[in-house]
Coordinates of C-alpha atoms and ligand atoms in Angstrom, one line a residue:
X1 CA 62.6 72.9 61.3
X2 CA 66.0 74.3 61.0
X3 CA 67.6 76.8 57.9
X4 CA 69.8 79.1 57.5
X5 CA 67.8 82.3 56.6
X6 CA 64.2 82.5 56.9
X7 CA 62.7 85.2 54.8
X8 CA 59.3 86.7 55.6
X9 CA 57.5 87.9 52.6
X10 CA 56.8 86.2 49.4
X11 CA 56.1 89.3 47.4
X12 CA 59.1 90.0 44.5
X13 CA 61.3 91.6 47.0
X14 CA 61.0 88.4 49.3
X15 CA 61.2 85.8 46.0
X16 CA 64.2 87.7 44.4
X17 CA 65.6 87.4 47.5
X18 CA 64.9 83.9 47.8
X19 CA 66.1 83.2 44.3
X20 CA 69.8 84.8 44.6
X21 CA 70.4 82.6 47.8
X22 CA 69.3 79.7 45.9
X23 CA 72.5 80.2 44.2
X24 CA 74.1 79.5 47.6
X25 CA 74.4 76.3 49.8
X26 CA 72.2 77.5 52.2
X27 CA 69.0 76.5 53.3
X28 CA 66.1 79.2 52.8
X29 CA 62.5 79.2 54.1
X30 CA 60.0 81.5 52.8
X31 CA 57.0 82.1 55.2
X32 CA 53.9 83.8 53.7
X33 CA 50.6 84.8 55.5
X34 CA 48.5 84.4 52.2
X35 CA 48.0 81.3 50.3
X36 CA 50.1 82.1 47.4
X37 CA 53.2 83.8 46.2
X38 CA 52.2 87.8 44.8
X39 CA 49.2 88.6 46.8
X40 CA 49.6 91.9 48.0
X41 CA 51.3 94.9 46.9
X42 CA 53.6 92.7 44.2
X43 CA 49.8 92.0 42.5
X44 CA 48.5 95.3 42.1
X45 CA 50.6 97.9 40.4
X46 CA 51.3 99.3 37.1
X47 CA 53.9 96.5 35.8
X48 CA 56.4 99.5 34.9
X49 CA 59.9 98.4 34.2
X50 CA 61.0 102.5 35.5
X51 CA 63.6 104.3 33.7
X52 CA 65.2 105.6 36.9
X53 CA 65.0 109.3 36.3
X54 CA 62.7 110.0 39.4
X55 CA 64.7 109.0 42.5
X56 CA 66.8 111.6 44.1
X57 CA 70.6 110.8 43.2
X58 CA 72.5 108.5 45.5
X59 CA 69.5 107.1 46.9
X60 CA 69.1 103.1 47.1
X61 CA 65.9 103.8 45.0
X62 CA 67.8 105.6 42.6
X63 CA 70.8 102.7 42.6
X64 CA 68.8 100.0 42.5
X65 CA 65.9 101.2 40.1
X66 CA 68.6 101.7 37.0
X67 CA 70.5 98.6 38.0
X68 CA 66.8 96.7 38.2
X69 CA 66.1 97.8 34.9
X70 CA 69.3 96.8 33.2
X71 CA 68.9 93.3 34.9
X72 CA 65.2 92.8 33.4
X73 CA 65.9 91.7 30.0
X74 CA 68.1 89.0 30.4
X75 CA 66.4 87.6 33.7
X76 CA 62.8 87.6 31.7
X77 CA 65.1 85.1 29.1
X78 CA 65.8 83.1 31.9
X79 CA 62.9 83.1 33.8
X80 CA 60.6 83.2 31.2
X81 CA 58.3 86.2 31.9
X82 CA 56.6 88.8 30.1
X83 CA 58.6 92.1 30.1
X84 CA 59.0 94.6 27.0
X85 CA 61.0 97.6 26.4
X86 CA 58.6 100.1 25.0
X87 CA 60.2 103.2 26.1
X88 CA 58.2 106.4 28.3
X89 CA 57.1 109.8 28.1
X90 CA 56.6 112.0 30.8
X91 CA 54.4 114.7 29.0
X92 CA 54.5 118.1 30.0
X93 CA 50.9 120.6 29.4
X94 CA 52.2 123.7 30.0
X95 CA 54.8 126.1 29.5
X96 CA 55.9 126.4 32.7
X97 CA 56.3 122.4 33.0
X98 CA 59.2 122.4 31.0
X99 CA 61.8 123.1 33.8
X100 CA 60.2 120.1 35.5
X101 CA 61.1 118.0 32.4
X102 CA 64.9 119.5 32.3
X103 CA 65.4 118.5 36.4
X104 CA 64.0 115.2 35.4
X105 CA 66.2 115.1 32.4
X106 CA 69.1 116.2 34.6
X107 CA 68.5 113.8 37.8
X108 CA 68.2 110.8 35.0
X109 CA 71.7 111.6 33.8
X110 CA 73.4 112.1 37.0
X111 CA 71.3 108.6 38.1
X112 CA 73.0 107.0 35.2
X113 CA 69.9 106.8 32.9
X114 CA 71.0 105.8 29.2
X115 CA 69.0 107.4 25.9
X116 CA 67.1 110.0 27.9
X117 CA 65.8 112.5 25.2
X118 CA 63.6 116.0 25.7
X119 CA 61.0 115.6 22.8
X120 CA 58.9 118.8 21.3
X121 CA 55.4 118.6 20.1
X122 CA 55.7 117.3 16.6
X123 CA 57.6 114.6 17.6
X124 CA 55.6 113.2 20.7
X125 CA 52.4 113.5 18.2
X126 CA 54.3 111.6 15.5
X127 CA 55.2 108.9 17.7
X128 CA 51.6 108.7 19.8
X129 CA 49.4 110.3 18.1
X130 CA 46.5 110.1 20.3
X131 CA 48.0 111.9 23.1
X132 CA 46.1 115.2 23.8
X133 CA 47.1 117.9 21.1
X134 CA 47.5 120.4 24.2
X135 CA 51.5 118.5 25.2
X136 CA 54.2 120.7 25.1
X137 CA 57.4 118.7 25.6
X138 CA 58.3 115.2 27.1
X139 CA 60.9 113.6 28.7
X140 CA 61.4 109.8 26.4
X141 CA 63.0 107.3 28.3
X142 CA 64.2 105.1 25.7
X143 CA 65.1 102.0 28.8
X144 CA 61.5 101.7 30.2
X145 CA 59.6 99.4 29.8
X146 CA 56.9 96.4 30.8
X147 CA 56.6 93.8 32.7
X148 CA 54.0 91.1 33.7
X149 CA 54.1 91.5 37.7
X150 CA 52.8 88.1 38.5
X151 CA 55.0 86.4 35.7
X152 CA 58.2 88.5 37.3
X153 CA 57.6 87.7 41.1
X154 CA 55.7 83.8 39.8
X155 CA 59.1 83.3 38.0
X156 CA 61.7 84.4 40.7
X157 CA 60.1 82.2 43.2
X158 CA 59.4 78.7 41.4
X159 CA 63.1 79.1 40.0
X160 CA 63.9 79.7 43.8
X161 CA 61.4 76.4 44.7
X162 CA 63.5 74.5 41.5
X163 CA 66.7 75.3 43.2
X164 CA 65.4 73.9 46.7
X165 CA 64.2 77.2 48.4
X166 CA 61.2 76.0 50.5
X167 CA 58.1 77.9 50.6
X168 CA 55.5 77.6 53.5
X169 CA 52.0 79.2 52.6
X170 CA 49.0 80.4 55.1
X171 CA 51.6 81.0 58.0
X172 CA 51.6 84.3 59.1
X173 CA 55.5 85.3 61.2
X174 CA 53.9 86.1 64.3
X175 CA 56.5 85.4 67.3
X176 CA 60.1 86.0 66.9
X177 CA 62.8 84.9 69.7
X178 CA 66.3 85.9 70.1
X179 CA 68.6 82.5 70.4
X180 CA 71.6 81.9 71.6
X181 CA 73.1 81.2 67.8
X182 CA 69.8 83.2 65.9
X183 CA 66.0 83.2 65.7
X184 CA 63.2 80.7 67.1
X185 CA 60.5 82.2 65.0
X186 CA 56.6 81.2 65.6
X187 CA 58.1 78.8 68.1
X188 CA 58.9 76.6 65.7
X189 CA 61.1 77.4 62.8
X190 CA 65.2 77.9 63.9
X191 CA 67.1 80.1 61.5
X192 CA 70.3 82.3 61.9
X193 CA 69.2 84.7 59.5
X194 CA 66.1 86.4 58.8
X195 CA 65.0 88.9 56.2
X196 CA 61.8 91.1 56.7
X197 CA 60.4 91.7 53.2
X198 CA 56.5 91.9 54.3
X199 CA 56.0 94.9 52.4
X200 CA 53.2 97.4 54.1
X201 CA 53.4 94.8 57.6
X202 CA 57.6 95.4 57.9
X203 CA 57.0 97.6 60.5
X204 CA 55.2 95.5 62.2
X205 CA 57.6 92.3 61.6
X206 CA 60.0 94.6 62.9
X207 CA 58.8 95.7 65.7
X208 CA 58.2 92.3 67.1
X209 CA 61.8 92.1 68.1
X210 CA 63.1 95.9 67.9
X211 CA 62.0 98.9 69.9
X212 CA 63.5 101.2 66.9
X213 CA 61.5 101.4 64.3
X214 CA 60.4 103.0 61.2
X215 CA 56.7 103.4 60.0
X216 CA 54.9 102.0 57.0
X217 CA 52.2 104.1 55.5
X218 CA 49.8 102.6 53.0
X219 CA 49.0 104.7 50.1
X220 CA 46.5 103.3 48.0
X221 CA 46.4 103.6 44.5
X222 CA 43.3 102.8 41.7
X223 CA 43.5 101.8 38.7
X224 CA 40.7 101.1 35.6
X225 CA 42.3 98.3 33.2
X226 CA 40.9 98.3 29.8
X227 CA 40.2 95.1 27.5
X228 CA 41.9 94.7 24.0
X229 CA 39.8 96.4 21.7
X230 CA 41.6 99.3 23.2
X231 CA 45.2 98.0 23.1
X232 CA 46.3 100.6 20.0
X233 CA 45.6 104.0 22.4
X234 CA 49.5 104.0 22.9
X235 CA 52.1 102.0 22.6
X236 CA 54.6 103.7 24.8
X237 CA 54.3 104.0 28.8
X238 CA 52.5 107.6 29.4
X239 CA 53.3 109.9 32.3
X240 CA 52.4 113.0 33.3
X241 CA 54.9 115.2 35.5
X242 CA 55.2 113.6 39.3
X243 CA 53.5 115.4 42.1
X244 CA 54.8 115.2 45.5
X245 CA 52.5 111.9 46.4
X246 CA 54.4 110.2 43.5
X247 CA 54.5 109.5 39.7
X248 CA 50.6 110.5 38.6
X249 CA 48.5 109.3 36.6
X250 CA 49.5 106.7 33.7
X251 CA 48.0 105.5 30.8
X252 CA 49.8 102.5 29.8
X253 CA 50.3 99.5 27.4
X254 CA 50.3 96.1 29.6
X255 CA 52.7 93.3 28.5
X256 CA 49.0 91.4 27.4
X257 CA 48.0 94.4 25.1
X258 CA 45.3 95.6 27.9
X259 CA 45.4 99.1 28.2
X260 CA 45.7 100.0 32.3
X261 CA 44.8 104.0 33.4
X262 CA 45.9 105.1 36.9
X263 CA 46.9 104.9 39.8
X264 CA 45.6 107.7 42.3
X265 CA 47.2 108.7 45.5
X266 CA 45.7 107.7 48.6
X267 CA 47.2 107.7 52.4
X268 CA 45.1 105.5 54.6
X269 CA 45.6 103.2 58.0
X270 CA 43.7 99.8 57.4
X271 CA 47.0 97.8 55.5
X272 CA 44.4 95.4 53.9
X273 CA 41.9 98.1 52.2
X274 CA 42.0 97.6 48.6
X275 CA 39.0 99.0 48.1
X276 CA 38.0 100.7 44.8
X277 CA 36.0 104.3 45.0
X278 CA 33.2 106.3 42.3
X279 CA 35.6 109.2 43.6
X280 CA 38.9 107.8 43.5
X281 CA 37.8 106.3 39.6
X282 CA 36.5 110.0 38.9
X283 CA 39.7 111.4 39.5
X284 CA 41.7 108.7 37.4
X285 CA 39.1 109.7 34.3
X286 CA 39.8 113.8 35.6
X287 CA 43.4 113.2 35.4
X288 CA 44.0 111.2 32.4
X289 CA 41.9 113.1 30.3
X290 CA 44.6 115.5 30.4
X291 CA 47.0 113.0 28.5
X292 CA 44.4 111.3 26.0
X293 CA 41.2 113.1 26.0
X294 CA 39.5 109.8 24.1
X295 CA 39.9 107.2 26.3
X296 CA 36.9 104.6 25.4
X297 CA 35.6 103.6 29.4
X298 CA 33.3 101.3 27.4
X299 CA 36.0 99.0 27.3
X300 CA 36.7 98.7 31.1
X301 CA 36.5 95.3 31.9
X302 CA 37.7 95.6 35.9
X303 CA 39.2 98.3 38.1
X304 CA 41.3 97.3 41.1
X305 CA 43.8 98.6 43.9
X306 CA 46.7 98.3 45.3
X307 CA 49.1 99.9 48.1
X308 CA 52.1 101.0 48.4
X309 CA 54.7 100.6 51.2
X310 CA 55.8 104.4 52.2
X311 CA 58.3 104.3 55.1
X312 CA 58.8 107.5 57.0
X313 CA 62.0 107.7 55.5
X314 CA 61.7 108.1 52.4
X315 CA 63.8 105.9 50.5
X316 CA 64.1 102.0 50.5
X317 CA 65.3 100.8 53.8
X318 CA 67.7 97.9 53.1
X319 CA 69.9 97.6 56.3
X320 CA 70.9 94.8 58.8
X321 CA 69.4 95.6 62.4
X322 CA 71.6 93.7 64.7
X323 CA 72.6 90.1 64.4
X324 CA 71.4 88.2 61.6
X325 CA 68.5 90.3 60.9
X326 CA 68.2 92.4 57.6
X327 CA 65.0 95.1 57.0
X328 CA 64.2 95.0 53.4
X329 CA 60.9 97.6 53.9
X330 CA 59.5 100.9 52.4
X331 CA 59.6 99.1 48.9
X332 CA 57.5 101.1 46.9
X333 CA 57.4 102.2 43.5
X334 CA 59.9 101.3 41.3
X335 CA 60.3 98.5 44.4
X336 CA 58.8 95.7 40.9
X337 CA 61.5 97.3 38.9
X338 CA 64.5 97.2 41.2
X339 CA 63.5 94.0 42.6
X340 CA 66.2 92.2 40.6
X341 CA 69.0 94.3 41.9
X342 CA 67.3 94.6 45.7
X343 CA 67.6 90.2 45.5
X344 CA 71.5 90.6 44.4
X345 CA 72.6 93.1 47.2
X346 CA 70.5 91.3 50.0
X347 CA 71.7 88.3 49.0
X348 CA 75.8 89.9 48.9
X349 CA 75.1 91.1 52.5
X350 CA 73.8 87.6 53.6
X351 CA 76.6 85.4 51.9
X352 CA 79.2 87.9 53.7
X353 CA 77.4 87.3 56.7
X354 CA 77.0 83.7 56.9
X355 CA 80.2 82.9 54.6
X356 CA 77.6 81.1 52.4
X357 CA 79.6 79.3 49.5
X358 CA 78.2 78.9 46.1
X359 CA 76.2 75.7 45.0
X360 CA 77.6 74.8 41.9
X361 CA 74.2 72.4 41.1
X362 CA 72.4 75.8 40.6
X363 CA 70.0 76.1 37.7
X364 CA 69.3 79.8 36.3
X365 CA 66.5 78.7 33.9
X366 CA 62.8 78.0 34.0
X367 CA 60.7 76.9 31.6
X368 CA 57.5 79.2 31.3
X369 CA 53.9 77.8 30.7
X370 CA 53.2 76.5 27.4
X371 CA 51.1 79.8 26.7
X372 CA 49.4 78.2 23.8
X373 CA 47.8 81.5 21.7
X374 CA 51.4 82.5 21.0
X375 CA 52.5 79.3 19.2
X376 CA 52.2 78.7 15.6
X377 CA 49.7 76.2 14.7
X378 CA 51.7 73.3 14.4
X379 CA 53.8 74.1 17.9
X380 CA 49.9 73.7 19.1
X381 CA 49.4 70.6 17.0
X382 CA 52.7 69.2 18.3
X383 CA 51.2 69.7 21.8
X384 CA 48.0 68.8 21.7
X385 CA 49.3 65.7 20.6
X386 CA 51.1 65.3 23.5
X387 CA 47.8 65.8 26.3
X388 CA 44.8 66.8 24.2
X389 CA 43.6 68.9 27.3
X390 CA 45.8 71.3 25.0
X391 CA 43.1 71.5 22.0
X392 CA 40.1 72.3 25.0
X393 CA 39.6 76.3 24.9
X394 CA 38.2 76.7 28.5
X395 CA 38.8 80.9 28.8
X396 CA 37.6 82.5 25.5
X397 CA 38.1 85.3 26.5
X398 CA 42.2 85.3 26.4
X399 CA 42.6 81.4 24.9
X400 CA 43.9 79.8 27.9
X401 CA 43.3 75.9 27.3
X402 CA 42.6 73.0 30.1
X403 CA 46.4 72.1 29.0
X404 CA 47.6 75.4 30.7
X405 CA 45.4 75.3 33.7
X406 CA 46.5 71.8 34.3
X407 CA 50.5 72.8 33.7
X408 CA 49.9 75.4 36.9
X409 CA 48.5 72.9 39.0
X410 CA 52.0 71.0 38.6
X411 CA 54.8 73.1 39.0
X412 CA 57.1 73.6 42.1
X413 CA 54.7 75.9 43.3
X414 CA 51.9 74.9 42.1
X415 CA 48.5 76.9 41.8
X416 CA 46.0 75.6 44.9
X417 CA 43.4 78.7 44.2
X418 CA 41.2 80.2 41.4
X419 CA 43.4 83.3 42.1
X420 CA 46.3 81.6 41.8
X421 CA 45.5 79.5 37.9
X422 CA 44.4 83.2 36.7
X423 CA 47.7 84.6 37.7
X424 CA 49.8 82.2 36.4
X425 CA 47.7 81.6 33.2
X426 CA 44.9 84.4 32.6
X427 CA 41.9 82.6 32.7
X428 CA 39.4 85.1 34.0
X429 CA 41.7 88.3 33.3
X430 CA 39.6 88.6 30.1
X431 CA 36.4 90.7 29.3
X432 CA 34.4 88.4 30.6
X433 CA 36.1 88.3 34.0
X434 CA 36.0 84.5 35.4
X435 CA 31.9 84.8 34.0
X436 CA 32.5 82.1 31.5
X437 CA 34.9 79.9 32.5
X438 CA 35.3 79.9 36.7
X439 CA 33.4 76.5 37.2
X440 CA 35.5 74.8 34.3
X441 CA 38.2 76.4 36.1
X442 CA 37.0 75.4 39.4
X443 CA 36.4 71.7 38.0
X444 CA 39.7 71.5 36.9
X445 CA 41.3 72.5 39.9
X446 CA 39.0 69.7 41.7
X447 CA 40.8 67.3 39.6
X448 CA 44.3 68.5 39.9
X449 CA 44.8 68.9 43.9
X450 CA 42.3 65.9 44.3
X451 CA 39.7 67.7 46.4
X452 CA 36.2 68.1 46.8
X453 CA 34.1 70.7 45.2
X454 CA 33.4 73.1 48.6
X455 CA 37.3 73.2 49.3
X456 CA 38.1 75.4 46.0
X457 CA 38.8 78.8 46.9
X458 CA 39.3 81.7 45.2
X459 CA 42.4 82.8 47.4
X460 CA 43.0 82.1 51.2
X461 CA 40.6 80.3 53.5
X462 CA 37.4 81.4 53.7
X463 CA 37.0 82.5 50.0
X464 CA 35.5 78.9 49.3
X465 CA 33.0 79.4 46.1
X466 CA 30.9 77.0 47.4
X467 CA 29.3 76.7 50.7
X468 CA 25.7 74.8 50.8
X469 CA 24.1 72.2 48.2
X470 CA 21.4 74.6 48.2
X471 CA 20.2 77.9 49.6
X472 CA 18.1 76.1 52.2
X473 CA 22.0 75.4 53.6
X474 CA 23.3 78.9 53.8
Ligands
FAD1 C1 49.7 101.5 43.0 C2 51.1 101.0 42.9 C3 51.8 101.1 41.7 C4 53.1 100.6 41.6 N1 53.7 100.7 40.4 C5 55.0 100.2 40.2 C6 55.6 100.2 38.9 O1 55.0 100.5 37.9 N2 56.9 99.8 38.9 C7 57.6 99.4 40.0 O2 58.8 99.2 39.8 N3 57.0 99.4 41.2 C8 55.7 99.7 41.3 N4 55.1 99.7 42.5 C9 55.8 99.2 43.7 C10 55.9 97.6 43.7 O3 54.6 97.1 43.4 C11 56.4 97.2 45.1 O4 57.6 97.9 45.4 C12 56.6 95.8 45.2 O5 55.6 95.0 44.7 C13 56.9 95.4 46.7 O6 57.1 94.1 46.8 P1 57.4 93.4 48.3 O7 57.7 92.0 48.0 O8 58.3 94.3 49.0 O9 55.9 93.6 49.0 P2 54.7 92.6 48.9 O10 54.4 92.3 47.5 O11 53.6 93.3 49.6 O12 55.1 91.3 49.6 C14 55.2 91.3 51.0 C15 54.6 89.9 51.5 O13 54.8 89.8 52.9 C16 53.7 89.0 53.4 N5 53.6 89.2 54.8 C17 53.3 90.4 55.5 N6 53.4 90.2 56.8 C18 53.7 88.9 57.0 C19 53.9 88.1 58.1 N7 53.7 88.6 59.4 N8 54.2 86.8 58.0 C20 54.4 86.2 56.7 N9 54.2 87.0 55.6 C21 53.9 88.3 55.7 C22 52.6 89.6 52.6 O14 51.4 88.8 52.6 C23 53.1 89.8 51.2 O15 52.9 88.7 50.4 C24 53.8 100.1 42.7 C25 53.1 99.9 43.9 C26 51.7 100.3 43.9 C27 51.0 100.0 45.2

């Protein structure tokens, strides 16, 4: 097979990538290890849509973060994705905090944050009045906000798949060449361009053609997420001030009114641990207590983890490396947020390279999924009129019908895993966790790819559900 740029990565730096050249005539190939697009650090963070006040001025994170975030509304309208603007507070406990809160305010300001506001006691408490009665001052960042990561990064790439950007699953890029006019790449794939957007692996990637490198640390971070009964503890994202290993700990809103406490700070060497801990979850409930001192862990319903890509350089590293080669590595937090803006200026730097004119064919909008607990009941009549798998609840938890579940089997990517319905449609993100509704799920699934029981999987090979008749066969 031969494209023009071959990315590697299908993560939300990888897919917004993907999407922006779709606007191109070029041909793009995405090659992904996994079995799925968002399976590994794009999957598990805190869905924050970051202000931009924490990135040290002149910095790509600081650049791209507040140009990400001023993207994010419109693209959810055209993509179709949850995101919400619901503003954040970075509370402040003590006295001596407050200087923190004016550098903050200060670095916002020269970063080009709009709205940023230093809030006193009375009026933090007025506007969340759960948080601990101990808070000094805040800094409110009126422009944060939100966002669904799986809808975001699920969104960028089928609208790249829509536009004809072909995505290749359960290939891991393990061999790269240097040709004559570009890349041979797993001996098989010819491309003049390649991007390296494999997230904690990118020094890896990397260092399978180039001596120079950087290093990729992952830090892992924990998180409890908390069903709806809990949904009115805050309505607005909750910080505490940064510490040198990053943000803190968050208690936050989710764009599907779960509440979601964390993350902790981790540095560790095995890139695929995302593990939880008793101790890393102790110091998540330690730390949080500080912001709302009646958090209700009755109403956990999963805790998970997920890692972040620190580079030794501490800042995004978004730079061509020779010929036809860009790095797009060390994306880390607000990496979700600037995503938007780190797809445009890869994109610019590729188009200049190649001389890649514009396809005038493209198409910026994608339909979402028919998401059937937000319609009115007669937009549900109208549909279940249309397929009556629409009127069959199969998750009670979070009202996902068979309708839904079938609609992600079919799109340009479709779903092939359990993993994959649930992120794209929520069933089994609900209290019950998958209890209820995995084998309708499963059966379902069956149906759609046309397969046989034993080949459904919850993600990549070797997660298959079902592996005997009986136990005699295990
Ligand atoms: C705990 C935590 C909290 C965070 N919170 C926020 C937040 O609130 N807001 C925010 O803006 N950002 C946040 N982030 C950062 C954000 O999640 C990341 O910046 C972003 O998801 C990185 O996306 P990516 O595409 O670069 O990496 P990934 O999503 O990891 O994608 C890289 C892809 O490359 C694939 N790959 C790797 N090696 C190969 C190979 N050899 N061949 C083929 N494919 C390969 C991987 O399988 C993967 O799918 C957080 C991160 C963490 C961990």
């Amino acid at each position: 097979m031969k494209v023009d740029v071959l990315i590697i990565g299908a993560g939300v730096s990888g897919s917004a990538i993907a999407r922006e050249l779709a606007k191109t005539k070029a041909d793009v190939l995405v090659m992904e290890k996994e079995s799925d697009v968002c399976s590994q650090t794009s999957k598990a963070n805190s869905g924050i849509v970051h202000a931009g006040y924490d990135a040290k001025p002149n910095t790509l994170k600081a650049k791209l973060n507040v140009k990400g975030n001023a993207m994010m509304k419109k693209l959810s309208e055209e993509l179709s994705f949850d995101y919400a603007q619901i503003g954040s507070l970075v509370l402040c406990f003590e006295e001596e905090g407050r200087k923190t809160i004016r550098a903050l305010f200060d670095q916002g300001q020269a970063n080009g944050v709009v709205g940023l506001e230093i809030w006193e006691k009375e009026q933090i408490l007025a506007h969340e009045p759960n948080v601990n009665c101990d808070v000094v001052c805040a800094l409110y960042a009126p422009s944060a906000g939100i966002v669904c990561p799986f809808g975001l990064n699920i969104a960028l790439a089928e609208n790249a798949a829509d536009n004809g950007v072909c995505f290749h699953f359960d290939e891991p890029v393990a061999s790269i060449r240097k040709t004559e006019d570009g890349w041979l790449v797993n001996g098989a794939y010819e491309t003049k361009y390649i991007v390296n957007a494999a997230g904690v692996y990118a020094d890896q990637v990397h260092q399978l053609v180039f001596k120079d490198s950087f290093t990729i640390t992952p830090r892992k971070g924990q998180y409890f997420l908390l069903d709806h009964e809990a949904k009115d503890l805050t309505s607005t994202v909750l910080f505490q001030l940064p510490t040198k290993l990053g943000k803190g700990v968050l208690v936050t809103p989710t764009v599907h009114e779960n509440i979601l406490i964390g993350p902790t700070a981790e540095d560790i060497e095995n890139k695929e641990d995302t593990t939880t801990s008793q101790d890393g979850l102790e110091q998540i409930r330690r730390k949080a207590f500080r912001t709302l001192s009646d958090i209700p862990y009755d109403h956990v319903i999963t805790s998970f983890s997920g890692l972040r890509a620190v580079s030794d350089r501490n800042d995004f590293i978004i730079e061509r490396c020779g010929k036809g080669w860009i790095d797009v590595a060390g994306i880390e937090s607000p990496g979700l947020t600037s995503a938007p803006a780190i797809g445009e200026m890869v994109a610019q730097m590729i188009v200049e390279d190649l001389s890649l004119k514009p396809d005038p064919d493209y198409l910026p909008f994608r339909q979402g999924f028919s998401s059937c607990r937000k319609l009115s009941p007669e937009q549900w009549n109208a549909l279940i009129e249309k397929d009556p798998a629409y009127g069959v609840i199969v998750c009670r938890c979070e009202t996902i019908t068979e309708g839904e579940i079938k609609e992600a089997c079919s799109r340009s990517i479709p779903a092939t895993s359990v993993d994959g319905i649930k992120r794209r449609v929520r069933p089994g993100m609900g209290k019950c966790q998958g209890g209820f509704c995995l084998p309708k799920v499963m059966d379902i699934l069956q149906k759609a790819n046309r397969v046989s029981a034993d080949q459904i999987r919850k993600a990549n090979p070797g997660s298959e559900y079902i592996v005997a008749e009986n136990k005699e066969g295990i």
